[in-house]
PDB file of C-alpha atoms in Angstrom:
ATOM      1  CA  GLN Y 623      23.992  35.062  15.837  1.00  0.00           C
ATOM      2  CA  VAL Y 624      20.960  35.589  13.506  1.00  0.00           C
ATOM      3  CA  GLN Y 625      18.150  34.720  15.408  1.00  0.00           C
ATOM      4  CA  LEU Y 626      14.046  35.334  16.360  1.00  0.00           C
ATOM      5  CA  VAL Y 627      12.438  33.963  19.403  1.00  0.00           C
ATOM      6  CA  GLU Y 628       9.266  33.430  19.877  1.00  0.00           C
ATOM      7  CA  SER Y 629       7.202  33.804  23.543  1.00  0.00           C
ATOM      8  CA  GLY Y 630       3.187  34.792  25.091  1.00  0.00           C
ATOM      9  CA  GLY Y 631       2.070  31.103  23.614  1.00  0.00           C
ATOM     10  CA  GLY Y 632      -0.447  28.639  26.296  1.00  0.00           C
ATOM     11  CA  LEU Y 633      -3.360  28.284  27.222  1.00  0.00           C
ATOM     12  CA  VAL Y 634      -6.941  29.907  26.264  1.00  0.00           C
ATOM     13  CA  LYS Y 635      -9.941  29.240  26.781  1.00  0.00           C
ATOM     14  CA  PRO Y 636     -12.325  29.938  23.426  1.00  0.00           C
ATOM     15  CA  GLY Y 637     -13.477  32.815  22.381  1.00  0.00           C
ATOM     16  CA  GLY Y 638     -10.609  34.269  24.489  1.00  0.00           C
ATOM     17  CA  SER Y 639      -7.190  37.027  23.469  1.00  0.00           C
ATOM     18  CA  LEU Y 640      -3.582  35.700  23.276  1.00  0.00           C
ATOM     19  CA  ARG Y 641      -0.405  38.168  22.236  1.00  0.00           C
ATOM     20  CA  LEU Y 642       2.548  36.710  20.491  1.00  0.00           C
ATOM     21  CA  SER Y 643       6.095  38.225  20.381  1.00  0.00           C
ATOM     22  CA  CYS Y 644       8.530  37.118  18.491  1.00  0.00           C
ATOM     23  CA  ALA Y 645      12.144  39.568  19.167  1.00  0.00           C
ATOM     24  CA  ALA Y 646      15.000  40.059  16.381  1.00  0.00           C
ATOM     25  CA  SER Y 647      18.375  39.529  16.597  1.00  0.00           C
ATOM     26  CA  GLY Y 648      21.849  39.537  15.292  1.00  0.00           C
ATOM     27  CA  PHE Y 649      20.534  40.792  11.414  1.00  0.00           C
ATOM     28  CA  THR Y 650      18.775  44.531  10.205  1.00  0.00           C
ATOM     29  CA  PHE Y 651      15.310  43.497  11.266  1.00  0.00           C
ATOM     30  CA  SER Y 652      14.336  46.553   8.943  1.00  0.00           C
ATOM     31  CA  ASP Y 653      14.698  45.132   6.160  1.00  0.00           C
ATOM     32  CA  TYR Y 654      12.850  41.873   6.301  1.00  0.00           C
ATOM     33  CA  TYR Y 655       9.588  41.332   5.471  1.00  0.00           C
ATOM     34  CA  MET Y 656       7.698  38.835   8.334  1.00  0.00           C
ATOM     35  CA  SER Y 657       5.394  36.810   8.741  1.00  0.00           C
ATOM     36  CA  TRP Y 658       3.477  33.991  10.824  1.00  0.00           C
ATOM     37  CA  ILE Y 659       3.451  30.453  10.025  1.00  0.00           C
ATOM     38  CA  ARG Y 660       1.720  27.621  12.191  1.00  0.00           C
ATOM     39  CA  GLN Y 661       1.545  24.282  12.135  1.00  0.00           C
ATOM     40  CA  ALA Y 662      -0.730  21.885  14.155  1.00  0.00           C
ATOM     41  CA  PRO Y 663      -0.148  18.772  15.514  1.00  0.00           C
ATOM     42  CA  GLY Y 664       1.183  16.538  12.948  1.00  0.00           C
ATOM     43  CA  LYS Y 665      -0.214  18.365  10.048  1.00  0.00           C
ATOM     44  CA  GLY Y 666       1.309  20.937   7.250  1.00  0.00           C
ATOM     45  CA  LEU Y 667       2.216  24.098   7.254  1.00  0.00           C
ATOM     46  CA  GLU Y 668       0.024  27.269   7.305  1.00  0.00           C
ATOM     47  CA  TRP Y 669       0.704  31.263   6.583  1.00  0.00           C
ATOM     48  CA  VAL Y 670      -0.996  32.918   8.602  1.00  0.00           C
ATOM     49  CA  SER Y 671       0.016  37.089   8.343  1.00  0.00           C
ATOM     50  CA  TYR Y 672       2.754  39.432   6.642  1.00  0.00           C
ATOM     51  CA  ILE Y 673       3.699  42.602   7.069  1.00  0.00           C
ATOM     52  CA  SER Y 674       6.202  44.220   4.776  1.00  0.00           C
ATOM     53  CA  SER Y 675       9.539  46.100   6.521  1.00  0.00           C
ATOM     54  CA  SER Y 676       8.048  49.498   7.029  1.00  0.00           C
ATOM     55  CA  GLY Y 677       4.370  47.957   8.338  1.00  0.00           C
ATOM     56  CA  SER Y 678       2.915  49.893   5.801  1.00  0.00           C
ATOM     57  CA  THR Y 679       0.911  46.215   3.938  1.00  0.00           C
ATOM     58  CA  ILE Y 680      -0.470  43.256   5.630  1.00  0.00           C
ATOM     59  CA  TYR Y 681      -1.520  40.617   5.050  1.00  0.00           C
ATOM     60  CA  TYR Y 682      -3.886  37.658   6.034  1.00  0.00           C
ATOM     61  CA  ALA Y 683      -4.728  33.936   5.800  1.00  0.00           C
ATOM     62  CA  ASP Y 684      -8.703  33.788   5.132  1.00  0.00           C
ATOM     63  CA  SER Y 685      -9.014  31.725   8.149  1.00  0.00           C
ATOM     64  CA  VAL Y 686      -7.795  34.613  10.717  1.00  0.00           C
ATOM     65  CA  LYS Y 687      -8.968  37.460   9.059  1.00  0.00           C
ATOM     66  CA  GLY Y 688     -11.072  39.627  11.148  1.00  0.00           C
ATOM     67  CA  ARG Y 689      -9.491  38.296  13.797  1.00  0.00           C
ATOM     68  CA  PHE Y 690      -5.550  37.918  14.121  1.00  0.00           C
ATOM     69  CA  THR Y 691      -4.303  41.259  13.542  1.00  0.00           C
ATOM     70  CA  ILE Y 692       0.492  41.640  12.608  1.00  0.00           C
ATOM     71  CA  SER Y 693       1.899  44.298  13.829  1.00  0.00           C
ATOM     72  CA  ARG Y 694       5.851  44.779  14.705  1.00  0.00           C
ATOM     73  CA  ASP Y 695       8.322  47.579  15.757  1.00  0.00           C
ATOM     74  CA  ASN Y 696      12.084  48.442  14.242  1.00  0.00           C
ATOM     75  CA  ALA Y 697      12.614  49.937  16.869  1.00  0.00           C
ATOM     76  CA  LYS Y 698      12.752  47.359  19.530  1.00  0.00           C
ATOM     77  CA  ASN Y 699      13.558  44.631  15.990  1.00  0.00           C
ATOM     78  CA  SER Y 700      10.196  43.158  17.092  1.00  0.00           C
ATOM     79  CA  LEU Y 701       6.889  42.030  15.887  1.00  0.00           C
ATOM     80  CA  TYR Y 702       3.211  40.754  16.937  1.00  0.00           C
ATOM     81  CA  LEU Y 703       0.413  39.253  16.123  1.00  0.00           C
ATOM     82  CA  GLN Y 704      -2.780  40.024  18.243  1.00  0.00           C
ATOM     83  CA  MET Y 705      -5.211  36.875  18.367  1.00  0.00           C
ATOM     84  CA  ASN Y 706      -8.678  37.659  19.439  1.00  0.00           C
ATOM     85  CA  SER Y 707     -11.639  35.270  19.458  1.00  0.00           C
ATOM     86  CA  LEU Y 708      -9.639  32.670  19.718  1.00  0.00           C
ATOM     87  CA  ARG Y 709     -10.858  29.249  18.446  1.00  0.00           C
ATOM     88  CA  ALA Y 710     -10.101  24.993  18.725  1.00  0.00           C
ATOM     89  CA  GLU Y 711      -8.502  24.792  15.443  1.00  0.00           C
ATOM     90  CA  ASP Y 712      -6.537  27.936  16.067  1.00  0.00           C
ATOM     91  CA  THR Y 713      -4.373  25.524  18.183  1.00  0.00           C
ATOM     92  CA  ALA Y 714      -0.606  25.046  16.637  1.00  0.00           C
ATOM     93  CA  VAL Y 715       2.378  25.843  16.544  1.00  0.00           C
ATOM     94  CA  TYR Y 716       3.267  29.268  15.567  1.00  0.00           C
ATOM     95  CA  TYR Y 717       6.404  30.563  14.358  1.00  0.00           C
ATOM     96  CA  CYS Y 718       8.729  34.375  13.012  1.00  0.00           C
ATOM     97  CA  ALA Y 719       9.665  33.631  10.059  1.00  0.00           C
ATOM     98  CA  GLY Y 720      11.743  36.543   8.803  1.00  0.00           C
ATOM     99  CA  VAL Y 721      12.020  37.205   4.249  1.00  0.00           C
ATOM    100  CA  ALA Y 722      15.326  38.183   2.418  1.00  0.00           C
ATOM    101  CA  ALA Y 723      14.962  40.281   0.087  1.00  0.00           C
ATOM    102  CA  ALA Y 724      17.689  37.938  -1.926  1.00  0.00           C
ATOM    103  CA  THR Y 725      15.063  35.273  -1.531  1.00  0.00           C
ATOM    104  CA  ASP Y 726      11.620  36.155  -1.267  1.00  0.00           C
ATOM    105  CA  ALA Y 727      11.716  32.853   1.094  1.00  0.00           C
ATOM    106  CA  PHE Y 728      10.705  32.244   4.471  1.00  0.00           C
ATOM    107  CA  ASP Y 729      15.005  32.208   5.616  1.00  0.00           C
ATOM    108  CA  ILE Y 730      14.777  33.097   8.693  1.00  0.00           C
ATOM    109  CA  TRP Y 731      12.606  31.403  11.449  1.00  0.00           C
ATOM    110  CA  GLY Y 732      12.493  31.438  15.065  1.00  0.00           C
ATOM    111  CA  GLN Y 733      11.844  27.882  17.532  1.00  0.00           C
ATOM    112  CA  GLY Y 734       8.151  28.252  18.191  1.00  0.00           C
ATOM    113  CA  THR Y 735       5.799  28.407  20.178  1.00  0.00           C
ATOM    114  CA  MET Y 736       2.338  26.688  21.182  1.00  0.00           C
ATOM    115  CA  VAL Y 737      -0.898  28.081  21.163  1.00  0.00           C
ATOM    116  CA  THR Y 738      -3.772  25.791  22.873  1.00  0.00           C
ATOM    117  CA  VAL Y 739      -7.023  26.707  22.411  1.00  0.00           C
ATOM    118  CA  SER Y 740      -9.857  24.562  24.876  1.00  0.00           C
ATOM    119  CA  SER Y 741     -11.704  25.293  27.661  1.00  0.00           C
TER     120      SER Y 741
ATOM    121  CA  ASP C1100      -5.726  31.213  -4.073  1.00  0.00           C
ATOM    122  CA  ILE C1101      -3.057  28.201  -5.322  1.00  0.00           C
ATOM    123  CA  GLN C1102      -2.629  24.972  -4.255  1.00  0.00           C
ATOM    124  CA  MET C1103      -0.092  23.473  -3.852  1.00  0.00           C
ATOM    125  CA  THR C1104      -0.110  19.108  -4.506  1.00  0.00           C
ATOM    126  CA  GLN C1105       3.326  17.679  -3.685  1.00  0.00           C
ATOM    127  CA  SER C1106       4.112  13.494  -3.931  1.00  0.00           C
ATOM    128  CA  PRO C1107       4.469  11.200  -2.387  1.00  0.00           C
ATOM    129  CA  SER C1108       2.874  12.544   0.917  1.00  0.00           C
ATOM    130  CA  THR C1109       5.678   8.887   1.667  1.00  0.00           C
ATOM    131  CA  LEU C1110       8.679   8.173   0.445  1.00  0.00           C
ATOM    132  CA  SER C1111      10.747   5.146   1.632  1.00  0.00           C
ATOM    133  CA  ALA C1112      14.578   5.060   0.711  1.00  0.00           C
ATOM    134  CA  SER C1113      17.500   3.083   2.183  1.00  0.00           C
ATOM    135  CA  VAL C1114      20.917   5.911   2.278  1.00  0.00           C
ATOM    136  CA  GLY C1115      22.916   6.080  -0.826  1.00  0.00           C
ATOM    137  CA  ASP C1116      19.676   6.662  -2.877  1.00  0.00           C
ATOM    138  CA  ARG C1117      18.658   8.861  -5.159  1.00  0.00           C
ATOM    139  CA  VAL C1118      15.475  10.176  -4.144  1.00  0.00           C
ATOM    140  CA  THR C1119      13.331  13.385  -5.587  1.00  0.00           C
ATOM    141  CA  ILE C1120      10.182  15.113  -5.042  1.00  0.00           C
ATOM    142  CA  THR C1121       6.729  16.675  -7.242  1.00  0.00           C
ATOM    143  CA  CYS C1122       4.743  19.622  -6.176  1.00  0.00           C
ATOM    144  CA  ARG C1123       2.949  20.765  -8.971  1.00  0.00           C
ATOM    145  CA  ALA C1124       0.835  23.911  -8.381  1.00  0.00           C
ATOM    146  CA  SER C1125      -2.734  24.892  -9.065  1.00  0.00           C
ATOM    147  CA  GLN C1126      -2.010  27.993 -11.744  1.00  0.00           C
ATOM    148  CA  SER C1127       1.570  29.098 -12.748  1.00  0.00           C
ATOM    149  CA  ILE C1128       3.926  30.794 -10.449  1.00  0.00           C
ATOM    150  CA  SER C1129       6.713  31.247 -12.260  1.00  0.00           C
ATOM    151  CA  SER C1130       9.632  30.844 -10.459  1.00  0.00           C
ATOM    152  CA  TRP C1131       9.183  31.633  -7.071  1.00  0.00           C
ATOM    153  CA  LEU C1132       9.103  28.385  -5.362  1.00  0.00           C
ATOM    154  CA  ALA C1133      10.848  27.632  -2.183  1.00  0.00           C
ATOM    155  CA  TRP C1134      11.989  23.622  -0.577  1.00  0.00           C
ATOM    156  CA  TYR C1135      11.429  23.248   3.043  1.00  0.00           C
ATOM    157  CA  GLN C1136      12.724  20.623   5.292  1.00  0.00           C
ATOM    158  CA  GLN C1137      11.776  19.840   8.751  1.00  0.00           C
ATOM    159  CA  LYS C1138      12.559  17.625  11.454  1.00  0.00           C
ATOM    160  CA  PRO C1139      10.295  16.343  14.380  1.00  0.00           C
ATOM    161  CA  GLY C1140      10.299  19.428  16.713  1.00  0.00           C
ATOM    162  CA  LYS C1141      12.658  22.309  15.015  1.00  0.00           C
ATOM    163  CA  ALA C1142      11.767  24.551  12.625  1.00  0.00           C
ATOM    164  CA  PRO C1143      11.661  23.860   8.957  1.00  0.00           C
ATOM    165  CA  LYS C1144      14.451  25.216   6.763  1.00  0.00           C
ATOM    166  CA  LEU C1145      14.677  27.014   3.226  1.00  0.00           C
ATOM    167  CA  LEU C1146      16.806  24.574   1.377  1.00  0.00           C
ATOM    168  CA  ILE C1147      16.070  26.134  -1.635  1.00  0.00           C
ATOM    169  CA  TYR C1148      14.268  29.413  -3.440  1.00  0.00           C
ATOM    170  CA  LYS C1149      13.400  30.679  -6.802  1.00  0.00           C
ATOM    171  CA  ALA C1150      13.018  27.681  -7.763  1.00  0.00           C
ATOM    172  CA  SER C1151      16.785  26.118  -8.274  1.00  0.00           C
ATOM    173  CA  SER C1152      18.897  27.971  -5.792  1.00  0.00           C
ATOM    174  CA  LEU C1153      20.369  26.008  -3.214  1.00  0.00           C
ATOM    175  CA  GLU C1154      20.469  28.146  -0.011  1.00  0.00           C
ATOM    176  CA  SER C1155      23.788  29.615   1.491  1.00  0.00           C
ATOM    177  CA  GLY C1156      25.762  26.029   3.578  1.00  0.00           C
ATOM    178  CA  VAL C1157      22.793  23.903   2.534  1.00  0.00           C
ATOM    179  CA  PRO C1158      24.749  20.783   1.302  1.00  0.00           C
ATOM    180  CA  SER C1159      24.902  20.615  -2.953  1.00  0.00           C
ATOM    181  CA  ARG C1160      23.969  17.117  -2.426  1.00  0.00           C
ATOM    182  CA  PHE C1161      20.253  18.364  -2.281  1.00  0.00           C
ATOM    183  CA  SER C1162      18.807  20.681  -5.779  1.00  0.00           C
ATOM    184  CA  GLY C1163      15.533  22.176  -7.548  1.00  0.00           C
ATOM    185  CA  SER C1164      14.593  22.251 -10.732  1.00  0.00           C
ATOM    186  CA  GLY C1165      11.223  23.137 -12.594  1.00  0.00           C
ATOM    187  CA  SER C1166       8.842  26.485 -13.252  1.00  0.00           C
ATOM    188  CA  GLY C1167       5.188  27.448 -14.383  1.00  0.00           C
ATOM    189  CA  THR C1168       3.089  24.604 -12.699  1.00  0.00           C
ATOM    190  CA  GLU C1169       6.061  21.709 -11.768  1.00  0.00           C
ATOM    191  CA  PHE C1170       8.651  21.421  -9.278  1.00  0.00           C
ATOM    192  CA  THR C1171      10.948  18.669  -8.230  1.00  0.00           C
ATOM    193  CA  LEU C1172      13.457  18.341  -5.043  1.00  0.00           C
ATOM    194  CA  THR C1173      15.996  16.250  -6.027  1.00  0.00           C
ATOM    195  CA  ILE C1174      18.457  14.381  -3.223  1.00  0.00           C
ATOM    196  CA  SER C1175      20.910  12.625  -5.690  1.00  0.00           C
ATOM    197  CA  SER C1176      22.583  10.343  -2.715  1.00  0.00           C
ATOM    198  CA  LEU C1177      20.583  10.726   0.726  1.00  0.00           C
ATOM    199  CA  GLN C1178      22.335  10.586   3.812  1.00  0.00           C
ATOM    200  CA  PRO C1179      20.992   9.761   7.746  1.00  0.00           C
ATOM    201  CA  ASP C1180      20.653  13.432   8.278  1.00  0.00           C
ATOM    202  CA  ASP C1181      18.100  13.769   5.442  1.00  0.00           C
ATOM    203  CA  PHE C1182      15.436  11.837   7.118  1.00  0.00           C
ATOM    204  CA  ALA C1183      13.138  13.922   7.370  1.00  0.00           C
ATOM    205  CA  THR C1184       9.592  16.305   5.788  1.00  0.00           C
ATOM    206  CA  TYR C1185      10.196  17.791   3.610  1.00  0.00           C
ATOM    207  CA  TYR C1186       7.725  21.330   1.950  1.00  0.00           C
ATOM    208  CA  CYS C1187       7.247  23.437  -0.938  1.00  0.00           C
ATOM    209  CA  GLN C1188       5.922  26.739  -1.045  1.00  0.00           C
ATOM    210  CA  GLN C1189       5.093  28.888  -3.186  1.00  0.00           C
ATOM    211  CA  TYR C1190       4.994  32.845  -2.551  1.00  0.00           C
ATOM    212  CA  ASN C1191       4.670  34.498  -7.064  1.00  0.00           C
ATOM    213  CA  SER C1192       0.965  35.473  -4.969  1.00  0.00           C
ATOM    214  CA  TYR C1193       1.475  38.145  -2.577  1.00  0.00           C
ATOM    215  CA  LEU C1194      -2.173  37.971  -0.700  1.00  0.00           C
ATOM    216  CA  THR C1195      -0.830  34.626   0.500  1.00  0.00           C
ATOM    217  CA  TRP C1196       1.517  32.183   0.758  1.00  0.00           C
ATOM    218  CA  THR C1197       1.396  28.493   0.093  1.00  0.00           C
ATOM    219  CA  PHE C1198       3.147  25.276   1.114  1.00  0.00           C
ATOM    220  CA  GLY C1199       1.913  21.787  -0.339  1.00  0.00           C
ATOM    221  CA  GLN C1200       1.016  19.016   2.842  1.00  0.00           C
ATOM    222  CA  GLY C1201       4.736  17.780   3.085  1.00  0.00           C
ATOM    223  CA  THR C1202       6.411  14.753   1.693  1.00  0.00           C
ATOM    224  CA  LYS C1203       8.090  12.972   4.463  1.00  0.00           C
ATOM    225  CA  VAL C1204      10.958  10.627   3.889  1.00  0.00           C
ATOM    226  CA  GLU C1205      11.737   7.377   6.234  1.00  0.00           C
ATOM    227  CA  ILE C1206      14.230   5.247   6.667  1.00  0.00           C
ATOM    228  CA  LYS C1207      13.950   2.243   4.413  1.00  0.00           C
TER     229      LYS C1207
END
């Protein structure tokens, strides 16, 4: 079935780094634009980063620009988020989400992985 | 950046009620609006895209309308499974994607 599975979350100290992965299955990953979206505990949804289907176009939210790097490997059906210089306010559940051309909306979501930034 | 404002923030309703949630954009987004449902501890689920198109598999009691800056999500007859938080999201600007702050639909 159509599935996105995130991994790589955990507890990290402020200023530290973490790399999230998202494994796709059950659909043609290379046809999908992908994004990372996060949700701080008890808060709403915040878009973090976007990458086009080929990887040639990338955007970031201002809150993570210069610290986070999104990438993808279509041969491995995988999406990544390298997070550096982490801050307490980056604490959140991180979701990977896919955008199909037919809907132009986030129609496939992973289950999320928790990132906690604390000393 | 485009800001999205939902109202109300919380809504108390009973099974069978007709429920309407409003989402306003700070500038025109044409029909580039989606609605999501999220239950506690779960990922969001796409309900409506392009303001009024029903995602495959979503019950027909959900409907969306609007264009420009004002949009609505309507649940025609609230069911027990519909108690959740609902988010609108704009994708008119491909430099950023913005969500509303959410509307929690509670049992009255």
